[in-house]
Amino acid sequence: MKVWIDQDLCTGDGLCEEIAPDVFVLLDDGLAYVREGEKIFAASEGNTEGAKGMAEFPDDQMDLVVESAEECPGECIYIEP
Ligand code: SF4
């Protein structure tokens, strides 16, 4: 499964990173981004896809990713097949 964040709606509260730190990371710009290990899907991290990038996450992260999406106050975490 893949996941992405619409940073335009992100409030920067960091809940997703607290719940699933292997998949989400809050950067210095105050917004959350998705990650695959050390690869962070943000232009500021040298990823040219920027925020449009979708990160693949392993099945064992599914519950945490779904919980993050449900708790996200910006309702801006999207899970894709
Ligand atoms: S939980 Fe949602 S609003 Fe909060 S930092 Fe993560 S993506 Fe942004």
CSV table of C-alpha atoms and ligand atoms in Angstrom, one decimal:
chain,number,residue,atom,x,y,z
A,1,MET,CA,0.0,0.0,0.0
A,2,LYS,CA,1.0,3.6,-0.5
A,3,VAL,CA,0.4,6.8,1.4
A,4,TRP,CA,0.7,10.5,0.7
A,5,ILE,CA,-0.1,13.7,2.5
A,6,ASP,CA,-1.7,16.9,1.2
A,7,GLN,CA,0.6,19.4,2.9
A,8,ASP,CA,-1.8,22.3,2.0
A,9,LEU,CA,-4.2,20.9,4.7
A,10,CYS,CA,-1.6,19.7,7.2
A,11,THR,CA,-1.8,21.6,10.6
A,12,GLY,CA,1.7,20.5,11.6
A,13,ASP,CA,0.5,19.0,14.9
A,14,GLY,CA,2.8,16.0,14.4
A,15,LEU,CA,0.2,13.3,15.4
A,16,CYS,CA,1.1,11.1,12.5
A,17,GLU,CA,4.7,11.1,13.3
A,18,GLU,CA,3.9,10.2,16.9
A,19,ILE,CA,1.7,7.3,15.8
A,20,ALA,CA,3.8,6.0,12.9
A,21,PRO,CA,7.3,7.4,12.9
A,22,ASP,CA,8.5,4.9,10.4
A,23,VAL,CA,6.1,6.3,7.8
A,24,PHE,CA,5.6,10.0,8.7
A,25,VAL,CA,8.1,12.7,9.6
A,26,LEU,CA,7.6,16.3,10.6
A,27,LEU,CA,10.2,18.6,9.0
A,28,ASP,CA,11.5,22.0,9.9
A,29,ASP,CA,8.9,23.7,7.7
A,30,GLY,CA,6.3,22.6,10.2
A,31,LEU,CA,4.6,20.1,7.9
A,32,ALA,CA,4.5,16.3,7.8
A,33,TYR,CA,5.8,14.2,4.9
A,34,VAL,CA,5.8,10.5,4.1
A,35,ARG,CA,9.0,8.5,4.1
A,36,GLU,CA,10.5,5.2,3.0
A,37,GLY,CA,13.3,4.7,5.5
A,38,GLU,CA,15.8,7.5,4.9
A,39,LYS,CA,14.0,8.7,1.7
A,40,ILE,CA,11.7,11.5,2.6
A,41,PHE,CA,9.1,12.7,0.0
A,42,ALA,CA,9.8,16.4,0.3
A,43,ALA,CA,11.5,18.6,-2.2
A,44,SER,CA,13.6,20.1,0.6
A,45,GLU,CA,15.1,16.7,1.2
A,46,GLY,CA,16.3,16.4,-2.4
A,47,ASN,CA,13.3,14.3,-3.6
A,48,THR,CA,12.2,15.9,-6.9
A,49,GLU,CA,8.8,14.3,-6.6
A,50,GLY,CA,8.3,16.5,-3.6
A,51,ALA,CA,5.1,16.2,-1.7
A,52,LYS,CA,3.4,14.6,-4.6
A,53,GLY,CA,5.4,11.4,-4.0
A,54,MET,CA,3.7,8.4,-2.5
A,55,ALA,CA,5.6,6.3,-0.1
A,56,GLU,CA,5.2,2.5,0.0
A,57,PHE,CA,4.8,1.1,3.5
A,58,PRO,CA,4.9,-2.5,4.7
A,59,ASP,CA,1.8,-4.4,5.7
A,60,ASP,CA,2.8,-4.4,9.4
A,61,GLN,CA,2.5,-0.6,9.4
A,62,MET,CA,-1.1,-0.7,8.1
A,63,ASP,CA,-2.8,-0.4,11.5
A,64,LEU,CA,-0.7,2.6,12.4
A,65,VAL,CA,-1.1,4.3,9.1
A,66,VAL,CA,-4.9,3.9,9.2
A,67,GLU,CA,-4.9,5.2,12.8
A,68,SER,CA,-2.9,8.2,11.7
A,69,ALA,CA,-5.3,8.9,8.9
A,70,GLU,CA,-8.3,8.7,11.2
A,71,GLU,CA,-6.7,10.9,13.9
A,72,CYS,CA,-5.3,13.5,11.4
A,73,PRO,CA,-7.0,16.8,12.2
A,74,GLY,CA,-6.3,18.0,8.7
A,75,GLU,CA,-7.9,14.9,7.2
A,76,CYS,CA,-5.0,15.0,4.7
A,77,ILE,CA,-3.5,11.5,4.9
A,78,TYR,CA,-4.5,9.4,1.9
A,79,ILE,CA,-3.9,5.7,1.6
A,80,GLU,CA,-3.8,4.2,-1.9
A,81,PRO,CA,-3.7,0.6,-3.1
B,1,SF4,S1,-1.6,14.2,11.6
B,1,SF4,FE1,-2.2,15.2,9.7
B,1,SF4,S2,-2.3,17.4,10.1
B,1,SF4,FE2,-1.1,16.4,11.8
B,1,SF4,S3,1.0,16.6,11.1
B,1,SF4,FE3,0.3,14.7,10.4
B,1,SF4,S4,-0.5,15.1,8.3
B,1,SF4,FE4,-0.3,17.0,9.3
